[in-house]
mmCIF file of C-alpha atoms in Angstrom:
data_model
loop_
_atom_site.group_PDB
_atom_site.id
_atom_site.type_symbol
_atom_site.label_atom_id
_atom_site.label_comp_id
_atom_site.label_asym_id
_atom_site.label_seq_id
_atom_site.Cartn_x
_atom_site.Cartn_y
_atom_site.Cartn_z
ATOM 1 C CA UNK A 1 -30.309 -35.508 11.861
ATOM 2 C CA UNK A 2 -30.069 -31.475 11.288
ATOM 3 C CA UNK A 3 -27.728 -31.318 14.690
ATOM 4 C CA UNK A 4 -25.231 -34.400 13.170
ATOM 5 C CA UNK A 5 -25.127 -32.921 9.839
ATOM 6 C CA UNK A 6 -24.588 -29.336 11.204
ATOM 7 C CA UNK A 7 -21.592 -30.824 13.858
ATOM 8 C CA UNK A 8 -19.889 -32.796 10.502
ATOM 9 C CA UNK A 9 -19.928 -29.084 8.486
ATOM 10 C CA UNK A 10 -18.717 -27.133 11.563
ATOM 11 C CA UNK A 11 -16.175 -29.751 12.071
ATOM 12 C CA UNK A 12 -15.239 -29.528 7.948
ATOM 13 C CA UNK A 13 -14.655 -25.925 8.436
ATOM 14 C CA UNK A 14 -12.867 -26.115 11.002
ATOM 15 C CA UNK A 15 -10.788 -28.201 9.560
ATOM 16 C CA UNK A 16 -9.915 -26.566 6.252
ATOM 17 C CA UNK A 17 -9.802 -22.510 8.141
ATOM 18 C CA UNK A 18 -5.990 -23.408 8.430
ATOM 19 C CA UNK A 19 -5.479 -24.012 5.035
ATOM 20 C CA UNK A 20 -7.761 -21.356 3.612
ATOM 21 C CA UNK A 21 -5.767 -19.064 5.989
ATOM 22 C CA UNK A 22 -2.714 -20.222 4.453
ATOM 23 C CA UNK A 23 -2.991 -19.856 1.304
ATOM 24 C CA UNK A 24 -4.243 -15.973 1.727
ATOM 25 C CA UNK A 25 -1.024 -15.267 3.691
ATOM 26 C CA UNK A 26 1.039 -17.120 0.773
ATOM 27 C CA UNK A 27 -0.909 -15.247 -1.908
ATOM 28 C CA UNK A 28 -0.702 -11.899 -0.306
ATOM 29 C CA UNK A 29 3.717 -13.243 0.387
ATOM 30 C CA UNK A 30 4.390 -14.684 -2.706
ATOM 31 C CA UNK A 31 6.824 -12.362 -4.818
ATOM 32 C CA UNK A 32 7.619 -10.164 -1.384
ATOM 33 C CA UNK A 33 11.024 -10.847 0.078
ATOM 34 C CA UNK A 34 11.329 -12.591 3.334
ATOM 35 C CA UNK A 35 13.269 -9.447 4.743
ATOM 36 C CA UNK A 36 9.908 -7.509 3.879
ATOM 37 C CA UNK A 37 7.362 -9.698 5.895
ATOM 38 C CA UNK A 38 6.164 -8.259 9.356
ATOM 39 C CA UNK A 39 3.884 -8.730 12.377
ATOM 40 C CA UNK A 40 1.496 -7.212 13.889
ATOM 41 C CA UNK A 41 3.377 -5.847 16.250
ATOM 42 C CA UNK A 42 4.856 -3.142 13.604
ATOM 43 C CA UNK A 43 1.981 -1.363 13.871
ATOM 44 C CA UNK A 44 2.418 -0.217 17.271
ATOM 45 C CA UNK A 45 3.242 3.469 16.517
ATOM 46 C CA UNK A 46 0.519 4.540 14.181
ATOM 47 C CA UNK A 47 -0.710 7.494 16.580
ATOM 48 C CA UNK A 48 2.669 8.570 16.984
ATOM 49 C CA UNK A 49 3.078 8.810 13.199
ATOM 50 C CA UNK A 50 -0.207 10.905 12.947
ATOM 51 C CA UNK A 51 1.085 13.559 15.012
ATOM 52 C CA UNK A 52 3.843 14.141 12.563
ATOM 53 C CA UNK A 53 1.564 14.934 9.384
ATOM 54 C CA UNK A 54 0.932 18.430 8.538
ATOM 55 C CA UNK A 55 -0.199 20.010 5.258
ATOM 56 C CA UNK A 56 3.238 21.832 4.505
ATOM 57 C CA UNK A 57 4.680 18.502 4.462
ATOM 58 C CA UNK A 58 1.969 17.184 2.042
ATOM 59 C CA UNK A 59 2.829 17.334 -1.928
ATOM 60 C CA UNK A 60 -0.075 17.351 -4.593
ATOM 61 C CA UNK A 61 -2.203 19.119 -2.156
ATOM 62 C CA UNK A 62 -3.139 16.138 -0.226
ATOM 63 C CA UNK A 63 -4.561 17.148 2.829
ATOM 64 C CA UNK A 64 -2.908 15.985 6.306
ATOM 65 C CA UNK A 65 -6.154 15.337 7.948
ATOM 66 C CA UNK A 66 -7.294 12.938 5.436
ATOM 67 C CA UNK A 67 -3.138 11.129 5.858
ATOM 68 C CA UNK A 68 -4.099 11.193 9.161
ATOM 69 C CA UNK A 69 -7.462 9.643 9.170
ATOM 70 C CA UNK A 70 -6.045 6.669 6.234
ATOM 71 C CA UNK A 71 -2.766 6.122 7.018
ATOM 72 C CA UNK A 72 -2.071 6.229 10.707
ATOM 73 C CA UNK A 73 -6.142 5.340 12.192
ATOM 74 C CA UNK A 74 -7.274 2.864 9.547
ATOM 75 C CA UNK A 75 -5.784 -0.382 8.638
ATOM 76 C CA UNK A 76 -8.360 -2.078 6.220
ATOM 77 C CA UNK A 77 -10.254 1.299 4.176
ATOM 78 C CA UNK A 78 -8.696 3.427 1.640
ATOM 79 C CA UNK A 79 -8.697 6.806 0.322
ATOM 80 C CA UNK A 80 -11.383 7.089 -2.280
ATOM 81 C CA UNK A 81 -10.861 5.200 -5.679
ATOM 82 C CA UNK A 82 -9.823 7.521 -8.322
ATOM 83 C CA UNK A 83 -8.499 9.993 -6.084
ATOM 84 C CA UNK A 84 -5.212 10.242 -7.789
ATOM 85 C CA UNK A 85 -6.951 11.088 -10.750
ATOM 86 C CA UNK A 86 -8.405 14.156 -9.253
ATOM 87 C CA UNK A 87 -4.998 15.375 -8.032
ATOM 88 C CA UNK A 88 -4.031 17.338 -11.345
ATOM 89 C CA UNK A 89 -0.876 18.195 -9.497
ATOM 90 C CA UNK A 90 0.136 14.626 -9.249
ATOM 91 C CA UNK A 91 -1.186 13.845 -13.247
ATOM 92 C CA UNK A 92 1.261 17.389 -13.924
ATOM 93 C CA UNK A 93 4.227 15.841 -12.036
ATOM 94 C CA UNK A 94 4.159 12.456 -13.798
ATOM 95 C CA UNK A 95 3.413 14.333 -17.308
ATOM 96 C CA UNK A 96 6.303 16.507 -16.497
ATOM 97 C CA UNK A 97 8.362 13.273 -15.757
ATOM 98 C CA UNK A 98 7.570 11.690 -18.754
ATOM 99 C CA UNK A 99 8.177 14.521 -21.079
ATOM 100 C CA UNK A 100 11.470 15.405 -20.666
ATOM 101 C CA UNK A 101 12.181 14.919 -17.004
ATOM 102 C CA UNK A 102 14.135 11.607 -15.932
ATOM 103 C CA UNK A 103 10.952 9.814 -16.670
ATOM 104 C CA UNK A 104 10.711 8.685 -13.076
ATOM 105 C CA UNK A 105 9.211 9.187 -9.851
ATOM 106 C CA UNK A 106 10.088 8.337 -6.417
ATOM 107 C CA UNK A 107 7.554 8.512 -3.579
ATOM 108 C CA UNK A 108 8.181 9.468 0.200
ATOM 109 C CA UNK A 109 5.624 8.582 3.268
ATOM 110 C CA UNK A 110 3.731 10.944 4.368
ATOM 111 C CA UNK A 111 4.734 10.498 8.115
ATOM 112 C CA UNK A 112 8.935 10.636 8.139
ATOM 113 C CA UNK A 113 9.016 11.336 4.688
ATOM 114 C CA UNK A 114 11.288 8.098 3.813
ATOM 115 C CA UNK A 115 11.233 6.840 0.447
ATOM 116 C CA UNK A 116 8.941 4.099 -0.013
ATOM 117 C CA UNK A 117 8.480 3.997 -4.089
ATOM 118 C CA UNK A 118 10.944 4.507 -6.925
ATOM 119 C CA UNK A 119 9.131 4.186 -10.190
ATOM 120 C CA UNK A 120 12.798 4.038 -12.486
ATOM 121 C CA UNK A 121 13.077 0.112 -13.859
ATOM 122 C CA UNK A 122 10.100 -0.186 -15.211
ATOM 123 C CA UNK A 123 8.417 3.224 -18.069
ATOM 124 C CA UNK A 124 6.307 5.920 -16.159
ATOM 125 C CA UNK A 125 3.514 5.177 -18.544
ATOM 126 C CA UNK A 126 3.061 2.230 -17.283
ATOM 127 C CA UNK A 127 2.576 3.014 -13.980
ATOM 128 C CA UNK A 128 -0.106 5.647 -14.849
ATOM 129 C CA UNK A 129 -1.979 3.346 -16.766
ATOM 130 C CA UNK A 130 -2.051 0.581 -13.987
ATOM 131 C CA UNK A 131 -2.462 3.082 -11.408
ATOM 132 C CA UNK A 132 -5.472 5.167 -13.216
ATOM 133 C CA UNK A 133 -6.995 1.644 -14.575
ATOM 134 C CA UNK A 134 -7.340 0.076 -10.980
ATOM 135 C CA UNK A 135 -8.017 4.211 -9.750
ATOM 136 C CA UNK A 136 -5.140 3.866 -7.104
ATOM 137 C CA UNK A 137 -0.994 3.957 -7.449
ATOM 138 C CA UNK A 138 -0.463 0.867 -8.247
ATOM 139 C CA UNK A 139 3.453 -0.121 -7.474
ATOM 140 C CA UNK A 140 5.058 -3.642 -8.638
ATOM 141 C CA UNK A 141 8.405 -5.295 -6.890
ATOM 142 C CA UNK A 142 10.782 -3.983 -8.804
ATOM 143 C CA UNK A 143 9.267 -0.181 -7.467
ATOM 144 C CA UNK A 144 9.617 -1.204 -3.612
ATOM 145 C CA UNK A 145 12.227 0.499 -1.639
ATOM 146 C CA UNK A 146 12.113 -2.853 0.955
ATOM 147 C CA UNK A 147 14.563 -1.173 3.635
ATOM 148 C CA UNK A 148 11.535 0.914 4.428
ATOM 149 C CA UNK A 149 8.373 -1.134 3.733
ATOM 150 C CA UNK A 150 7.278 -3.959 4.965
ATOM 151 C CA UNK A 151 4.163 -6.570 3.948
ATOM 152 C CA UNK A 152 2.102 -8.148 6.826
ATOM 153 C CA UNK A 153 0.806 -11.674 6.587
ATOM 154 C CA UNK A 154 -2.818 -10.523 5.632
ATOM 155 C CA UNK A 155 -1.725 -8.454 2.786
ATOM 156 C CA UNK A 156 -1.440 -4.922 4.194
ATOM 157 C CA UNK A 157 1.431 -2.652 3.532
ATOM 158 C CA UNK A 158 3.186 -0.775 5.434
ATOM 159 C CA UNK A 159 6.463 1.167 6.473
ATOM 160 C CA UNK A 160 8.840 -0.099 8.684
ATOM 161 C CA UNK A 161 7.663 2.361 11.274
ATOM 162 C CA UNK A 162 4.237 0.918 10.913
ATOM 163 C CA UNK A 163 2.220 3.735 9.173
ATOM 164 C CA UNK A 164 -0.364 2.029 6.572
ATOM 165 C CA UNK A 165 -0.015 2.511 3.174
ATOM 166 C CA UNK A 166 -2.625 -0.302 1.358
ATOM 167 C CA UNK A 167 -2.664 -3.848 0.370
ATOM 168 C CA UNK A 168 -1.060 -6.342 -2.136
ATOM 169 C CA UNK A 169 -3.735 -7.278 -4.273
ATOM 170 C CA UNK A 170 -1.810 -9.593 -6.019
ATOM 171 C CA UNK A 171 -3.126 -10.307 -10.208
ATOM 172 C CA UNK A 172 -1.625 -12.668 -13.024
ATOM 173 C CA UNK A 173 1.810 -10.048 -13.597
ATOM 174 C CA UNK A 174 1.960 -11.019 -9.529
ATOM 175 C CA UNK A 175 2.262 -8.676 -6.604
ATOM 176 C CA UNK A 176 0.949 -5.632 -6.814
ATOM 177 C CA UNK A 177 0.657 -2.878 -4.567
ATOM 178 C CA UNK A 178 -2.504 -0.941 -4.626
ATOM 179 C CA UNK A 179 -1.390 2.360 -2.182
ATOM 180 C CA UNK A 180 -2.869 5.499 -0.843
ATOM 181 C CA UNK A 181 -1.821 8.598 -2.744
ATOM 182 C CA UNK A 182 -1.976 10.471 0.698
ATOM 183 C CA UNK A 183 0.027 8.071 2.208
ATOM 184 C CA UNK A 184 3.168 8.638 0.077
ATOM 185 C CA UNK A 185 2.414 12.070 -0.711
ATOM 186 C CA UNK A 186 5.392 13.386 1.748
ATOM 187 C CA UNK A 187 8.155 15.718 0.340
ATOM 188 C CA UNK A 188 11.602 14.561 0.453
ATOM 189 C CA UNK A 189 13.576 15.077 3.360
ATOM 190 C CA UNK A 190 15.560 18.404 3.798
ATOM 191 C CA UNK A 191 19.147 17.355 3.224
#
């Protein structure tokens, strides 16, 4: 009897794996625009990527060999939660921003320095709040610069050149894109 009843649960799990599968990829898709969704095979360049990080390249003091060591030879940990909170450079800049700057921010990888975030629809208060709440940045749709990022099915973003940045961790206000301060800590390109 044990053997039957274990075959009939393997077989039930079997069965609904596809459509447990399915609804991650649509939950970790839904709000992301088809032109953003990748495959695997994006991914194909992270040590090339690494090799491009250096500390003079790094704002807020992030350190290349910890960019190095999330971004471009990880894809499922993160930096460590709260870390933006520690950067007082990056709490400065936003302050700054907020008080009399244009009262946005816009964020560049830390690899080929591309921008990747624009916090400028939605107020910069905001996105500290969210961001210090869930203790990473925390970007929404509206903050995505999609010609240069890119969503894979099981919820991990990245840039179009394949260099990790974090995960949608979608909640009830939808996606929401929980990313590694050293992975968009690059400086804007030299013009």
């Amino acid at each position: 009897f044990n053997g039957y009843l274990m075959r009939r649960v393997l077989l039930l799990l079997l069965l609904l794996l596809p459509a447990l599968f399915a609804e991650t990829t649509t939950r970790h898709r839904a709000g992301i625009p088809e032109e953003a969704h990748a495959d695997e095979s994006i991914m194909r360049n992270q040590r090339v990527l690494a090799s491009s990080m250096t500390s003079s390249h790094m704002r807020w003091n992030t350190r290349a060999s910890t960019a190095k060591q999330i971004c471009a030879r990880n894809r499922h940990g993160a930096e460590w939660s709260g870390l933006l909170n520690r950067s007082q450079l990056f709490i400065d800049e936003l302050n700054r921003e907020m008080d009399g700057g244009g009262g946005h921010v816009t964020f560049f990888d830390s690899a080929r320095h591309q921008p990747v975030f624009k916090v400028h629809k939605r107020p910069l208060h905001q996105f500290l709040e969210e961001s210090v709440k869930h203790g990473w940045p925390s970007f929404r749709v509206e903050d995505v610069v999609w010609e240069n990022v890119r969503v894979l099915e099981d919820g991990e973003v990245v840039t179009k050149d394949g260099l990790h940045l974090g995960h949608n961790i979608p909640d009830n206000k939808g996606p929401r894109l929980c990313i590694n301060l050293v992975c968009v800590s690059g400086f804007a390109p030299e013009e």
